mmCIF file of C-alpha atoms in Angstrom:
data_model
loop_
_atom_site.group_PDB
_atom_site.id
_atom_site.type_symbol
_atom_site.label_atom_id
_atom_site.label_comp_id
_atom_site.label_asym_id
_atom_site.label_seq_id
_atom_site.Cartn_x
_atom_site.Cartn_y
_atom_site.Cartn_z
ATOM 1 C CA MET A 1 1.334 2.038 -25.307
ATOM 2 C CA LEU A 2 4.950 0.883 -25.034
ATOM 3 C CA SER A 3 7.781 1.832 -27.273
ATOM 4 C CA ILE A 4 11.496 1.141 -27.287
ATOM 5 C CA ALA A 5 14.537 2.801 -28.614
ATOM 6 C CA PHE A 6 18.001 1.414 -28.570
ATOM 7 C CA ALA A 7 19.604 4.259 -30.013
ATOM 8 C CA ALA A 8 20.935 6.828 -27.395
ATOM 9 C CA PRO A 9 18.220 9.587 -27.208
ATOM 10 C CA THR A 10 18.979 13.190 -27.425
ATOM 11 C CA LEU A 11 19.686 13.693 -23.465
ATOM 12 C CA ALA A 12 21.879 16.297 -22.217
ATOM 13 C CA LEU A 13 24.747 14.906 -20.211
ATOM 14 C CA ALA A 14 26.938 17.062 -18.426
ATOM 15 C CA GLN A 15 30.678 16.906 -19.626
ATOM 16 C CA HIS A 16 32.548 18.368 -16.660
ATOM 17 C CA ASP A 17 33.665 15.045 -15.394
ATOM 18 C CA ALA A 18 35.037 13.441 -18.423
ATOM 19 C CA ASP A 19 36.710 10.555 -16.203
ATOM 20 C CA ALA A 20 33.267 9.100 -15.476
ATOM 21 C CA PRO A 21 31.159 9.113 -18.528
ATOM 22 C CA VAL A 22 27.344 8.142 -18.365
ATOM 23 C CA ARG A 23 26.053 6.525 -21.549
ATOM 24 C CA ILE A 24 22.307 5.931 -22.295
ATOM 25 C CA VAL A 25 22.179 2.392 -24.041
ATOM 26 C CA ARG A 26 18.458 1.958 -24.123
ATOM 27 C CA SER A 27 15.291 3.946 -23.525
ATOM 28 C CA TRP A 28 11.493 2.978 -23.342
ATOM 29 C CA THR A 29 8.334 5.105 -23.715
ATOM 30 C CA LEU A 30 5.156 4.121 -21.762
ATOM 31 C CA ASP A 31 2.294 6.260 -22.540
ATOM 32 C CA VAL A 32 -0.627 5.406 -20.128
ATOM 33 C CA ARG A 33 -2.878 8.562 -20.653
ATOM 34 C CA GLU A 34 -5.735 6.259 -21.514
ATOM 35 C CA LEU A 35 -6.096 5.427 -17.859
ATOM 36 C CA VAL A 36 -7.478 9.082 -17.174
ATOM 37 C CA ALA A 37 -10.022 8.563 -20.009
ATOM 38 C CA LYS A 38 -11.185 5.337 -18.399
ATOM 39 C CA GLN A 39 -11.262 7.124 -15.093
ATOM 40 C CA ALA A 40 -13.496 9.935 -16.485
ATOM 41 C CA ALA A 41 -16.492 7.471 -16.288
ATOM 42 C CA LEU A 42 -16.314 7.621 -12.639
ATOM 43 C CA PRO A 43 -15.448 11.520 -11.762
ATOM 44 C CA ALA A 44 -13.175 11.537 -8.729
ATOM 45 C CA HIS A 45 -13.536 14.313 -6.363
ATOM 46 C CA GLY A 46 -15.219 16.647 -8.701
ATOM 47 C CA LEU A 47 -12.111 17.492 -10.187
ATOM 48 C CA ARG A 48 -12.378 17.874 -14.145
ATOM 49 C CA ARG A 49 -9.317 19.396 -15.474
ATOM 50 C CA VAL A 50 -6.906 16.852 -16.793
ATOM 51 C CA HIS A 51 -3.168 17.311 -15.909
ATOM 52 C CA LEU A 52 -0.164 15.600 -17.727
ATOM 53 C CA LEU A 53 2.981 14.132 -15.737
ATOM 54 C CA ARG A 54 5.832 13.777 -18.027
ATOM 55 C CA LEU A 55 7.926 11.210 -16.006
ATOM 56 C CA GLU A 56 11.565 10.685 -16.579
ATOM 57 C CA MET A 57 13.190 7.456 -14.897
ATOM 58 C CA ALA A 58 16.813 5.916 -14.959
ATOM 59 C CA VAL A 59 18.332 2.761 -14.073
ATOM 60 C CA GLN A 60 22.096 1.647 -14.126
ATOM 61 C CA SER A 61 22.922 -1.290 -16.280
ATOM 62 C CA GLY A 62 23.867 -4.357 -14.092
ATOM 63 C CA THR A 63 21.786 -3.426 -11.108
ATOM 64 C CA ARG A 64 19.074 -5.691 -9.684
ATOM 65 C CA TRP A 65 16.414 -3.892 -11.507
ATOM 66 C CA ALA A 66 14.472 -5.372 -14.501
ATOM 67 C CA SER A 67 13.039 -2.966 -16.960
ATOM 68 C CA ASP A 68 9.886 -4.962 -17.048
ATOM 69 C CA ALA A 69 9.188 -5.002 -13.428
ATOM 70 C CA ILE A 70 9.872 -1.102 -13.441
ATOM 71 C CA LEU A 71 7.486 -0.374 -16.541
ATOM 72 C CA ALA A 72 4.728 -2.493 -15.115
ATOM 73 C CA ALA A 73 4.931 -0.806 -11.497
ATOM 74 C CA THR A 74 5.015 2.582 -13.292
ATOM 75 C CA ARG A 75 1.624 1.645 -15.219
ATOM 76 C CA ARG A 76 0.093 0.740 -11.791
ATOM 77 C CA ALA A 77 1.225 3.856 -10.138
ATOM 78 C CA ALA A 78 0.076 5.863 -13.131
ATOM 79 C CA ALA A 79 -3.464 4.362 -12.423
ATOM 80 C CA ILE A 80 -3.449 5.215 -8.950
ATOM 81 C CA LEU A 81 -2.651 8.866 -9.671
ATOM 82 C CA SER A 82 -5.336 8.974 -12.565
ATOM 83 C CA GLN A 83 -7.929 9.377 -9.828
ATOM 84 C CA CYS A 84 -6.668 12.803 -9.422
ATOM 85 C CA GLY A 85 -7.084 13.394 -13.298
ATOM 86 C CA VAL A 86 -3.258 12.951 -13.794
ATOM 87 C CA GLN A 87 -2.398 11.472 -17.222
ATOM 88 C CA THR A 88 1.128 9.978 -17.381
ATOM 89 C CA ILE A 89 3.890 9.610 -20.151
ATOM 90 C CA ALA A 90 6.776 7.855 -18.667
ATOM 91 C CA TYR A 91 10.384 7.583 -20.259
ATOM 92 C CA LEU A 92 12.835 4.786 -18.633
ATOM 93 C CA HIS A 93 16.564 5.345 -19.664
ATOM 94 C CA GLU A 94 19.102 2.531 -19.043
ATOM 95 C CA PHE A 95 22.530 3.865 -18.682
ATOM 96 C CA ASP A 96 26.199 2.610 -18.254
ATOM 97 C CA GLY A 97 28.237 4.510 -15.752
ATOM 98 C CA PRO A 98 30.539 4.096 -12.752
ATOM 99 C CA ARG A 99 29.517 1.535 -10.073
ATOM 100 C CA ARG A 100 29.334 4.331 -7.453
ATOM 101 C CA TYR A 101 25.778 5.298 -9.130
ATOM 102 C CA ARG A 102 24.346 2.063 -8.217
ATOM 103 C CA ASN A 103 23.648 3.131 -4.667
ATOM 104 C CA LEU A 104 21.980 6.308 -3.365
ATOM 105 C CA SER A 105 24.836 8.264 -1.766
ATOM 106 C CA SER A 106 25.659 11.857 -1.838
ATOM 107 C CA PRO A 107 27.711 13.255 -3.358
ATOM 108 C CA ALA A 108 27.690 10.392 -6.053
ATOM 109 C CA SER A 109 23.782 10.568 -6.480
ATOM 110 C CA ARG A 110 24.154 14.475 -6.878
ATOM 111 C CA GLN A 111 26.884 13.886 -9.329
ATOM 112 C CA LEU A 112 24.562 11.508 -11.384
ATOM 113 C CA ALA A 113 21.474 13.675 -11.104
ATOM 114 C CA ASP A 114 23.577 16.585 -12.401
ATOM 115 C CA LYS A 115 24.971 14.371 -15.264
ATOM 116 C CA MET A 116 21.733 12.986 -16.587
ATOM 117 C CA ARG A 117 19.936 16.063 -16.286
ATOM 118 C CA LEU A 118 16.517 14.366 -16.575
ATOM 119 C CA GLY A 119 13.299 16.333 -16.694
ATOM 120 C CA ARG A 120 11.503 16.643 -13.616
ATOM 121 C CA PRO A 121 10.020 14.923 -11.698
ATOM 122 C CA ALA A 122 12.532 12.008 -12.047
ATOM 123 C CA ILE A 123 13.005 8.611 -10.556
ATOM 124 C CA PHE A 124 16.264 6.947 -10.084
ATOM 125 C CA PHE A 125 16.097 2.810 -9.425
ATOM 126 C CA VAL A 126 19.279 2.074 -7.412
ATOM 127 C CA ASP A 127 20.474 -1.068 -5.715
ATOM 128 C CA ASP A 128 20.682 0.205 -1.895
ATOM 129 C CA THR A 129 21.044 3.248 0.005
ATOM 130 C CA LEU A 130 24.211 4.243 1.986
ATOM 131 C CA HIS A 131 22.274 6.987 3.696
ATOM 132 C CA ARG A 132 21.614 6.600 7.521
ATOM 133 C CA PRO A 133 18.932 6.292 8.655
ATOM 134 C CA ALA A 134 18.323 4.089 5.818
ATOM 135 C CA PHE A 135 15.018 4.351 3.770
ATOM 136 C CA ASP A 136 13.931 1.848 1.100
ATOM 137 C CA ALA A 137 12.650 4.944 -1.012
ATOM 138 C CA GLU A 138 13.362 8.572 -0.667
ATOM 139 C CA ALA A 139 11.683 11.623 -2.190
ATOM 140 C CA ILE A 140 13.672 14.874 -2.429
ATOM 141 C CA GLY A 141 11.578 18.035 -2.878
ATOM 142 C CA ARG A 142 12.123 21.641 -2.309
ATOM 143 C CA GLY A 143 12.071 21.531 1.306
ATOM 144 C CA ASN A 144 14.826 19.000 1.718
ATOM 145 C CA SER A 145 17.021 19.734 -1.260
ATOM 146 C CA ALA A 146 18.865 22.677 0.193
ATOM 147 C CA THR A 147 22.406 20.742 0.803
ATOM 148 C CA ARG A 148 21.851 18.634 -2.635
ATOM 149 C CA PRO A 149 20.031 21.015 -5.335
ATOM 150 C CA GLU A 150 20.841 18.886 -8.098
ATOM 151 C CA MET A 151 18.383 16.219 -6.610
ATOM 152 C CA THR A 152 15.410 18.479 -6.164
ATOM 153 C CA ASP A 153 12.310 16.985 -7.489
ATOM 154 C CA THR A 154 13.457 13.604 -7.749
ATOM 155 C CA VAL A 155 12.664 10.025 -6.176
ATOM 156 C CA TRP A 156 15.197 7.246 -5.178
ATOM 157 C CA ILE A 157 13.960 3.782 -5.234
ATOM 158 C CA THR A 158 16.031 0.884 -3.710
ATOM 159 C CA ALA A 159 15.843 -2.861 -4.682
ATOM 160 C CA ALA A 160 14.512 -3.579 -1.180
ATOM 161 C CA THR A 161 11.224 -1.698 -1.897
ATOM 162 C CA ARG A 162 8.015 -3.431 -1.103
ATOM 163 C CA ASP A 163 4.613 -2.843 -2.873
ATOM 164 C CA LEU A 164 6.435 -1.128 -5.735
ATOM 165 C CA PRO A 165 3.722 0.303 -7.427
ATOM 166 C CA ILE A 166 2.179 1.816 -4.243
ATOM 167 C CA ALA A 167 5.657 3.065 -3.334
ATOM 168 C CA LEU A 168 6.185 5.032 -6.698
ATOM 169 C CA ALA A 169 2.859 6.819 -6.322
ATOM 170 C CA HIS A 170 3.343 7.580 -2.641
ATOM 171 C CA GLU A 171 6.770 9.074 -3.175
ATOM 172 C CA LEU A 172 5.646 10.764 -6.360
ATOM 173 C CA VAL A 173 2.801 12.499 -4.428
ATOM 174 C CA HIS A 174 5.456 13.761 -1.606
ATOM 175 C CA VAL A 175 7.328 15.455 -4.602
ATOM 176 C CA LEU A 176 4.339 16.862 -6.515
ATOM 177 C CA THR A 177 2.856 18.134 -3.303
ATOM 178 C CA ASP A 178 6.291 19.271 -1.783
ATOM 179 C CA SER A 179 5.449 17.699 1.371
ATOM 180 C CA GLY A 180 6.380 15.094 3.690
ATOM 181 C CA ALA A 181 2.947 14.651 5.140
ATOM 182 C CA HIS A 182 1.368 11.391 5.723
ATOM 183 C CA SER A 183 -2.071 10.295 6.553
ATOM 184 C CA ASP A 184 -3.586 7.954 8.995
ATOM 185 C CA ALA A 185 -6.828 7.457 7.051
ATOM 186 C CA ALA A 186 -7.583 3.576 6.147
ATOM 187 C CA ASP A 187 -6.445 2.559 2.628
ATOM 188 C CA ASN A 188 -4.873 5.979 1.795
ATOM 189 C CA LEU A 189 -1.828 6.204 -0.465
ATOM 190 C CA MET A 190 -0.082 8.352 2.054
ATOM 191 C CA ARG A 191 -0.126 6.127 5.124
ATOM 192 C CA GLU A 192 3.407 5.976 6.437
ATOM 193 C CA GLU A 193 3.539 2.202 5.711
ATOM 194 C CA THR A 194 2.832 1.242 2.135
ATOM 195 C CA ALA A 195 0.288 -1.858 1.448
ATOM 196 C CA ALA A 196 -1.361 -3.316 -1.584
ATOM 197 C CA SER A 197 -4.655 -1.859 -0.124
ATOM 198 C CA ASN A 198 -3.192 1.746 0.153
ATOM 199 C CA THR A 199 -4.306 3.341 -3.040
ATOM 200 C CA GLN A 200 -6.975 6.069 -2.194
ATOM 201 C CA LEU A 201 -6.376 9.874 -2.051
ATOM 202 C CA THR A 202 -8.778 12.563 -0.749
ATOM 203 C CA THR A 203 -9.993 15.532 -2.641
ATOM 204 C CA GLU A 204 -7.714 17.838 -0.610
ATOM 205 C CA GLN A 205 -4.742 15.527 -1.358
ATOM 206 C CA CYS A 206 -5.758 15.628 -5.180
ATOM 207 C CA VAL A 207 -6.091 19.365 -5.031
ATOM 208 C CA SER A 208 -2.619 19.863 -3.345
ATOM 209 C CA VAL A 209 -1.192 17.471 -6.089
ATOM 210 C CA LEU A 210 -2.511 19.402 -8.764
ATOM 211 C CA ARG A 211 -1.916 22.933 -7.744
ATOM 212 C CA THR A 212 1.753 22.523 -6.297
ATOM 213 C CA GLY A 213 2.607 20.172 -9.060
ATOM 214 C CA VAL A 214 1.435 22.909 -11.550
ATOM 215 C CA ALA A 215 3.197 25.763 -9.494
ATOM 216 C CA ASN A 216 6.494 23.961 -9.577
ATOM 217 C CA GLY A 217 6.397 22.923 -12.866
ATOM 218 C CA LEU A 218 5.935 19.408 -12.552
ATOM 219 C CA LEU A 219 2.442 19.034 -14.115
ATOM 220 C CA GLU A 220 0.936 20.537 -17.346
ATOM 221 C CA ARG A 221 -2.729 21.460 -17.508
ATOM 222 C CA ALA A 222 -4.078 19.608 -20.301
ATOM 223 C CA GLY A 223 -7.748 20.534 -20.503
ATOM 224 C CA GLY A 224 -10.862 20.851 -18.866
ATOM 225 C CA ASN A 225 -11.845 23.553 -15.777
ATOM 226 C CA ASP A 226 -9.836 24.695 -12.996
ATOM 227 C CA VAL A 227 -8.974 22.447 -10.076
ATOM 228 C CA GLY A 228 -12.102 21.747 -8.180
ATOM 229 C CA ASN A 229 -14.447 23.602 -10.514
#
């Protein structure tokens, strides 16, 4: 289900930088919880507790990103995560702001994350990265955010990212597990290089997603038995 709101939502924006305001101009809500209901017909990994992911996303007006592409990729990423019993409700916010926010770059991205105060986990869609070495997508968890605490539990996706749905799910797993670990298993989502066929998660990976995600306040228990029971 998709809904759209043109009025600025109730979203807390930091006011301490009055010379560089950020204004929400449009928002969409994408509710794809039905994907888990469909997945229930084919139980995965013996995980019978459903968990809810409330995913906040932001994109700046005037970038190379189109809302339709983001929402379509998010739906497919949610389908991948549903194998772990994760339901997803995603919120996409389009905002106006200074041009410096169009690229991933500290301290500008730290300032943007602080200004928008999105719920976590959050995904920011940017044109490019100024970081070196440069990565098309970057996940910032608890372990690599000491010098940029405002960006904790966020994902930054550049317009150069390939296999967007796979990349979204891949980076979200990094954040939800608070781990940079990759897998060498065939067709595994967490292979270092994304590919259209890389969509599978193991039981151990799903358990890590759920347990760490709940412990860090990134997932909500929605019903059923405990993980793995």
